C-alpha positions as CSV (number, residue, x, y, z in Angstrom):
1,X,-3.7,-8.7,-14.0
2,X,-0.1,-9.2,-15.9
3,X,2.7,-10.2,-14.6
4,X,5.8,-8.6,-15.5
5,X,8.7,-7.1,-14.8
6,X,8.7,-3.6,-13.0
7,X,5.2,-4.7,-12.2
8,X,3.5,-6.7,-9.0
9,X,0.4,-7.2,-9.7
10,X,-2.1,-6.3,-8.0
11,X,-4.6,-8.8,-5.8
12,X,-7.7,-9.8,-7.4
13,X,-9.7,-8.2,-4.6
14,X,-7.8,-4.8,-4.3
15,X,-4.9,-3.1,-3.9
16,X,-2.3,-5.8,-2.4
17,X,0.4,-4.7,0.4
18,X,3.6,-6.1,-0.9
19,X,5.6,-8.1,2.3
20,X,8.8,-6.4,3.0
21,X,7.0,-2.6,2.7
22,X,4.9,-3.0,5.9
23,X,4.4,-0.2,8.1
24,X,7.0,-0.3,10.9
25,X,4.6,-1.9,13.4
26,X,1.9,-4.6,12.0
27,X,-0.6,-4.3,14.4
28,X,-1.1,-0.9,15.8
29,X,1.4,2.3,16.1
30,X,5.1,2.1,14.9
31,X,7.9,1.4,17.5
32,X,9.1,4.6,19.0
33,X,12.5,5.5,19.2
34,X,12.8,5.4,22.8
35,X,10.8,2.0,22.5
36,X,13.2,0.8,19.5
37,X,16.7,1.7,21.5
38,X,15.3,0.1,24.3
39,X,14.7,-3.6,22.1
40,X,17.6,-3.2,20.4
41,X,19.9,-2.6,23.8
42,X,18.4,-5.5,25.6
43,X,20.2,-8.1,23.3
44,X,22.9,-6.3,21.3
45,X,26.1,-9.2,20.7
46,X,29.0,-8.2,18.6
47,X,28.7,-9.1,15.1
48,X,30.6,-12.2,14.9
49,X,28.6,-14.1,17.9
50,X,27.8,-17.6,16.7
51,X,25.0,-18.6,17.5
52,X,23.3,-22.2,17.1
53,X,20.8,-22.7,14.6
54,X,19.4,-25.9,16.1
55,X,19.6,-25.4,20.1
56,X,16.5,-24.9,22.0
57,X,16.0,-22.7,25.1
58,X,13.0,-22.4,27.5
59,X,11.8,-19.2,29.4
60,X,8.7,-17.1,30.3
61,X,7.5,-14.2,28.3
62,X,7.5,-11.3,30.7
63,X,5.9,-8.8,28.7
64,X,4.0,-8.9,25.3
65,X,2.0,-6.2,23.6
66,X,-0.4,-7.7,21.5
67,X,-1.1,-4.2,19.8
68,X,2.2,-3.9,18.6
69,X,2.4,-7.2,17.8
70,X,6.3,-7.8,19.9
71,X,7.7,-8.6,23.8
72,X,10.5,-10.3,25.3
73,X,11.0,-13.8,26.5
74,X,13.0,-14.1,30.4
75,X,15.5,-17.0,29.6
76,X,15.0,-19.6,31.9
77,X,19.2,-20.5,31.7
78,X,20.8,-17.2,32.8
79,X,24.0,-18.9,31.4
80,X,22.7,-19.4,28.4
81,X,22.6,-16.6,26.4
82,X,24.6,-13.1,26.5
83,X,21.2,-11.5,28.2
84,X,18.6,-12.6,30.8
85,X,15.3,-11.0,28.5
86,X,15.1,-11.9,24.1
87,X,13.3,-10.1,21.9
88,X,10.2,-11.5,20.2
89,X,8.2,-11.0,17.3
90,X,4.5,-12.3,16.1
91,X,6.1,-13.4,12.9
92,X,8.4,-15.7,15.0
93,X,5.7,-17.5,16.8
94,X,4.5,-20.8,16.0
95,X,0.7,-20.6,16.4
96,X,-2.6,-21.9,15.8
97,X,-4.5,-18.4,16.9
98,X,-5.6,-16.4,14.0
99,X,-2.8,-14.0,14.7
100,X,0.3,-15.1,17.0
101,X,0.5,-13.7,20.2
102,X,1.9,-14.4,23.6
103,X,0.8,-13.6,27.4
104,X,2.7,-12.4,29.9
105,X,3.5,-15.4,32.6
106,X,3.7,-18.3,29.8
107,X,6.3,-20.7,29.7
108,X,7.8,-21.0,26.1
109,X,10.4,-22.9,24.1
110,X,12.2,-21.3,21.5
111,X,15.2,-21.1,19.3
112,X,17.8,-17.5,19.0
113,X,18.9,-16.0,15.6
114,X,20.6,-13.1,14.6
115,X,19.0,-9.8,13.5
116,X,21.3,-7.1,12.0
117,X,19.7,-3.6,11.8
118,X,21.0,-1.3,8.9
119,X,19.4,1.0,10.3
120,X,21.3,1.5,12.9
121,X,24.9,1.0,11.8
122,X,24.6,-2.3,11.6
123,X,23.9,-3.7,15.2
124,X,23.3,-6.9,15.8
125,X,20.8,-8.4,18.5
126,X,19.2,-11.8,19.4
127,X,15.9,-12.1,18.7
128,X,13.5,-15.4,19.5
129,X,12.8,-17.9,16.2
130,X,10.4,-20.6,16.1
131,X,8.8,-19.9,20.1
132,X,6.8,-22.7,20.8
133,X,5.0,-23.9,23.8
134,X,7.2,-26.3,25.8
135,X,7.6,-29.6,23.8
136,X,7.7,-27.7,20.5
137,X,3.9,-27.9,20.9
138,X,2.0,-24.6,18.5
139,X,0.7,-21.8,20.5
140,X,-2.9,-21.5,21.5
141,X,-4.4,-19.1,23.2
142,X,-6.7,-17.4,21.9
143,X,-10.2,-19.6,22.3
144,X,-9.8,-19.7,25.4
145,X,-9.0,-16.3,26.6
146,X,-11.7,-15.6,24.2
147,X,-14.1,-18.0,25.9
148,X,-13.3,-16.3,29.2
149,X,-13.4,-12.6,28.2
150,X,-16.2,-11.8,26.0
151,X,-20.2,-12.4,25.5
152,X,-21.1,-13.2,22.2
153,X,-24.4,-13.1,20.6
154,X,-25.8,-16.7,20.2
155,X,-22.6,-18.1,21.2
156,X,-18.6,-18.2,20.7
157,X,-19.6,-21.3,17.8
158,X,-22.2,-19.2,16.7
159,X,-21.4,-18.6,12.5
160,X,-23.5,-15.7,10.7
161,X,-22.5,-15.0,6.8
162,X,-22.5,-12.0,4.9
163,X,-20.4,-9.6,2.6
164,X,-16.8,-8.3,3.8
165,X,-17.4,-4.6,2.4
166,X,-13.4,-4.2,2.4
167,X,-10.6,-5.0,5.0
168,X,-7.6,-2.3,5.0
169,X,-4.5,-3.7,6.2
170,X,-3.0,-0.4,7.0
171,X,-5.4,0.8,9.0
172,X,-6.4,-2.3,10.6
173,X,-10.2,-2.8,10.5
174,X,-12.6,-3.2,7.7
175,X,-16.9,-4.0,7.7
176,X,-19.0,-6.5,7.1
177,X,-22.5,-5.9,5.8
178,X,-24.5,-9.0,7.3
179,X,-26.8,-11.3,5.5
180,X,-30.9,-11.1,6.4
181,X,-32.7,-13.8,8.4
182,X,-30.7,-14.4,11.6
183,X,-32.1,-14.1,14.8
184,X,-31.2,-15.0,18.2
185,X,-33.8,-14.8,21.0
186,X,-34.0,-11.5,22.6
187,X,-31.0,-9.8,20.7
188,X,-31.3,-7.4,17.9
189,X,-29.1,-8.6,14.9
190,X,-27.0,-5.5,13.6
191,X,-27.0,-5.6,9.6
192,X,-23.5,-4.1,9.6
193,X,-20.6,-4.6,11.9
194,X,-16.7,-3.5,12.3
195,X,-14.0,-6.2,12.0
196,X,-10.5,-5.6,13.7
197,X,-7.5,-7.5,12.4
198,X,-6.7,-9.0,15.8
199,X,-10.6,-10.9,14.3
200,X,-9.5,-11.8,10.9
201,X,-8.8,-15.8,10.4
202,X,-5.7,-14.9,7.7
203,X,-4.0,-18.4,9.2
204,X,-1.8,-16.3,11.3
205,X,-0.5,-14.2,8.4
206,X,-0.7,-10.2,8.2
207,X,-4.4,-9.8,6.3
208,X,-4.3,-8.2,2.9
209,X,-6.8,-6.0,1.8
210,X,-9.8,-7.4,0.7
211,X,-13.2,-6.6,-0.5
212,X,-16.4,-7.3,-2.2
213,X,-15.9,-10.9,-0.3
214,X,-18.2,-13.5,0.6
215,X,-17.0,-14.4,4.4
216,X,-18.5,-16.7,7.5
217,X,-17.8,-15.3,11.1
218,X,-19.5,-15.1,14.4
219,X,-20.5,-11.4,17.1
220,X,-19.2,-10.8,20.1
221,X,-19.8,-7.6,22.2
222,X,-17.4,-4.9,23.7
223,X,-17.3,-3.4,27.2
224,X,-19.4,-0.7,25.8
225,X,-22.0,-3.1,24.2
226,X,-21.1,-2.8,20.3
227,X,-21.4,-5.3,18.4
228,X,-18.3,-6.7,16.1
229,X,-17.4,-9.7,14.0
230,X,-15.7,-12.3,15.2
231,X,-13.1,-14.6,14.0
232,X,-13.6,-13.7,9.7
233,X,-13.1,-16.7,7.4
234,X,-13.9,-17.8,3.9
235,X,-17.5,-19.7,4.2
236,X,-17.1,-23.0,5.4
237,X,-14.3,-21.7,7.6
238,X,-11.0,-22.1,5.4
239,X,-9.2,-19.0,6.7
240,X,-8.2,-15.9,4.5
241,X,-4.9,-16.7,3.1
242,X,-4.0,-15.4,0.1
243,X,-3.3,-18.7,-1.4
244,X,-6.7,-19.4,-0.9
245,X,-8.5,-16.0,-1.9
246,X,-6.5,-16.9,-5.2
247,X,-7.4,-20.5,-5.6
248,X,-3.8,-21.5,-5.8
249,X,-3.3,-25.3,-6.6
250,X,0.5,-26.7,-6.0
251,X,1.4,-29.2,-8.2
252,X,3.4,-31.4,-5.9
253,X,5.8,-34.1,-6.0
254,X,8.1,-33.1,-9.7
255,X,10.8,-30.2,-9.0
256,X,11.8,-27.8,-11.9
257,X,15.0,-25.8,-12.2
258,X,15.6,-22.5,-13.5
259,X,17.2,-19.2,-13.0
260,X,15.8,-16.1,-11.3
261,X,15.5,-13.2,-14.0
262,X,14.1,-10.4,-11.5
263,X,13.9,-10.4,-7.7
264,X,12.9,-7.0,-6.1
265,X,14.3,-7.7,-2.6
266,X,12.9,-4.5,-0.8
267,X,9.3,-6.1,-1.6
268,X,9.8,-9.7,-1.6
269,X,8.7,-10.7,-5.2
270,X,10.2,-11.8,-8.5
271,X,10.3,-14.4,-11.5
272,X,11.9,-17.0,-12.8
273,X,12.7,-18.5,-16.1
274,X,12.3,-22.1,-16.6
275,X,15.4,-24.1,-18.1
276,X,14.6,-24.3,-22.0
277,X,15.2,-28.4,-21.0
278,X,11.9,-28.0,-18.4
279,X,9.0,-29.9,-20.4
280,X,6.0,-28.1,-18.0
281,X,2.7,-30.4,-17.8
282,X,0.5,-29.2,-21.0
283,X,-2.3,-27.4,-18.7
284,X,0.3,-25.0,-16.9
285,X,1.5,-24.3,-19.9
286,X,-1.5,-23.1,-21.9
287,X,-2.0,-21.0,-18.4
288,X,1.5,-19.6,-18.4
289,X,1.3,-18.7,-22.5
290,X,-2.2,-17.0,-21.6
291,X,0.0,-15.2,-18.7
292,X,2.1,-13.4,-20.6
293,X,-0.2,-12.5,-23.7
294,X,-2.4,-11.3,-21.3
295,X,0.5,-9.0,-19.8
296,X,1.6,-8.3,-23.5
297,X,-1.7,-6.9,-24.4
298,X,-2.0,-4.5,-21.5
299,X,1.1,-3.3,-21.8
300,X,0.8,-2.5,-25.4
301,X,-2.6,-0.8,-24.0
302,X,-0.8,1.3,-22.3
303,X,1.7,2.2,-25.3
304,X,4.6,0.1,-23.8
305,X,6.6,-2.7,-25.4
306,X,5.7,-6.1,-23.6
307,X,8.2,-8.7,-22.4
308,X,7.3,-12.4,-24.7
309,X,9.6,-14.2,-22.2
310,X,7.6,-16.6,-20.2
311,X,8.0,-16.3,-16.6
312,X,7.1,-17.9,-13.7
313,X,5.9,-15.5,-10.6
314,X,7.4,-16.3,-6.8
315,X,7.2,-14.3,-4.0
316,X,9.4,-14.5,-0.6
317,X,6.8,-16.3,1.0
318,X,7.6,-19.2,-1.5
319,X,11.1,-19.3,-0.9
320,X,12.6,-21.7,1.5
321,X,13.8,-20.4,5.0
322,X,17.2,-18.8,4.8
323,X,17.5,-18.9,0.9
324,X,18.0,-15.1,-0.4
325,X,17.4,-14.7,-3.9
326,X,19.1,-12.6,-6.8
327,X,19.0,-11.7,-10.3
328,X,21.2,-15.0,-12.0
329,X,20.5,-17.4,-9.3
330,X,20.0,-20.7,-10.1
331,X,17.2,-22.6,-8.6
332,X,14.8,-25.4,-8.1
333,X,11.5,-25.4,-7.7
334,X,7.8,-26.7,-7.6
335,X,5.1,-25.3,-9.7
336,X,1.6,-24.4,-8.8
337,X,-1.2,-22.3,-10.9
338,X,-3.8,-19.9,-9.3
339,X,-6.3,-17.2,-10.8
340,X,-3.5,-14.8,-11.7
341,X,-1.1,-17.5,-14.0
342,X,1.2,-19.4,-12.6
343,X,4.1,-19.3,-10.1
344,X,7.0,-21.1,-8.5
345,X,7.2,-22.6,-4.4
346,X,9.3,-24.4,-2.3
347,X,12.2,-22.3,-4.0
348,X,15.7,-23.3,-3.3
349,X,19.0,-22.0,-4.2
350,X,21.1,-24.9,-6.4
């Protein structure tokens, strides 16, 4: 698929979810209103609170839904911090689990930033950054509460293979049709089973959709004795990312600069020129020429006039924390190619 301007293209194994255009709520119904007003008034500071981006607080999460994929922390330090409860969210957990999440009654360690909501005028809140386990140790929970609270067929270590038929992100579930010739003593092996996302190894990221896809996972069984997979990976067990599903390959250690020449903010992608000065190794740039014929052609295919500018793709996922990107900025980077062409990481304002 091309990439050019105007245009994200689209994943090599569907239609792609751009970040930044997520429903509301990741992983299950959106926020309500009444649910919304009441994060939003449990940590409201005036705008020009200052808050430290390096100090570390402890407390104990005293709710979390993992469904909705947010909770709050109780500060430990009721000095500490304007309010006694902080807002967290999955993407602000430092885990190990397949997809962060926190239990009521755990003792945490985490850091406080400042969220602005334009929706709403413009409030500001605290919100929790970087929670960790005390000791900045990753979060890991889900094994074990795993271990404790389901049956399996075979076991939890159990691995079956088959075909992931498709994974929608939005609607949160997908199915696997399972490969012939497993058994396990007295159980019936189903030949196709249901995947939730809460199941899908994506290395703690939000899955994107996916199908037609070779994957390893294990069964467990509900309350209700149906059968679904269990913790989805690539075979071999290299989770889902999307790095991986497109066979990226950084090329570390030499840095680039250049200037950004698009950057769609609302979704979190863009490109990036290369300085006319930037001698790119002879291999990426064979790939990155193929790139944008490739996007010429289609485009011309589709009676359109084609960009010949060769540009390098990045997304937001790819920039480094707290950089925010713009049309002119100027920028260094790190290179890497994948089955699409080639793109930029570790992208940081000069």
């Amino acid at each position: 698929p091309e990439r050019q301007e105007g245009n994200e293209p689209p994943s090599l194994l569907g239609p792609e979810r751009q970040e930044g255009n997520e429903p509301p709520s990741l992983l299950g119904p959106p926020v309500s209103d009444e649910e919304q007003r009441h994060i939003e008034s449990e940590s409201r500071v005036p705008s020009d609170y200052e808050v430290d981006p390096d100090a570390r607080y402890s407390g104990t999460v005293d709710f979390y839904s993992k469904l909705k994929g947010y909770g709050f922390i109780e500060v430990g330090d009721k000095n500490a911090l304007p309010e006694e409860r902080i807002f967290v969210q999955w993407r602000n957990i430092d885990s190990k689990d397949r997809f962060p999440f926190l239990v009521k009654g755990l003792e945490v360690e985490f850091g406080i930033m400042k969220w602005r909501d334009s929706s709403r005028r413009g409030q500001v809140s605290l919100r929790a950054k970087n929670v960790t386990l005390p000791g900045g140790v990753a979060v890991h929970l889900q094994d074990e509460i795993d271990a404790a609270k389901k049956q399996f067929i075979g076991s939890q270590e159990g691995r079956y293979t088959g075909q992931l038929k498709f994974f929608n992100p939005k609607a949160g579930y997908g199915y696997i049709t399972v490969d012939p010739g497993f058994s396990v003593e007295g159980v019936s092996i189903p030949t196709e089973l249901r995947v939730e996302r809460s199941e899908v190894n994506a290395g703690g990221h939000q899955p994107q959709w996916m199908q037609n896809l070779a994957v390893e996972f294990g069964i467990w069984m509900t309350s209700r004795g149906v059968p679904k997979a269990y913790n989805v990976t690539l075979p071999g067990g290299a989770a889902l990312t999307q790095s991986a599903l497109e066979n990226r390959k950084a090329l570390g250690g030499q840095t680039y600069r250049g200037e950004v020449q698009m950057w769609n903010w609302r979704q979190g992608w863009g490109f990036i020129k290369a300085d006319a000065s930037v001698a790119l190794p002879p291999h990426v740039q064979a790939k990155l020429t193929q790139q944008t014929q490739a996007a010429a052609q289609k485009a011309a295919s589709k009676g359109r006039t084609g960009s010949d500018e060769e540009l390098l793709y990045v997304r937001k996922a790819d920039v480094a924390l707290g950089v925010k990107l713009q049309k002119g900025s100027q920028v260094m980077f790190q290179i890497y190619v994948d089955d699409k062409g080639v793109g930029a990481l570790e992208v940081q304002t000069i």
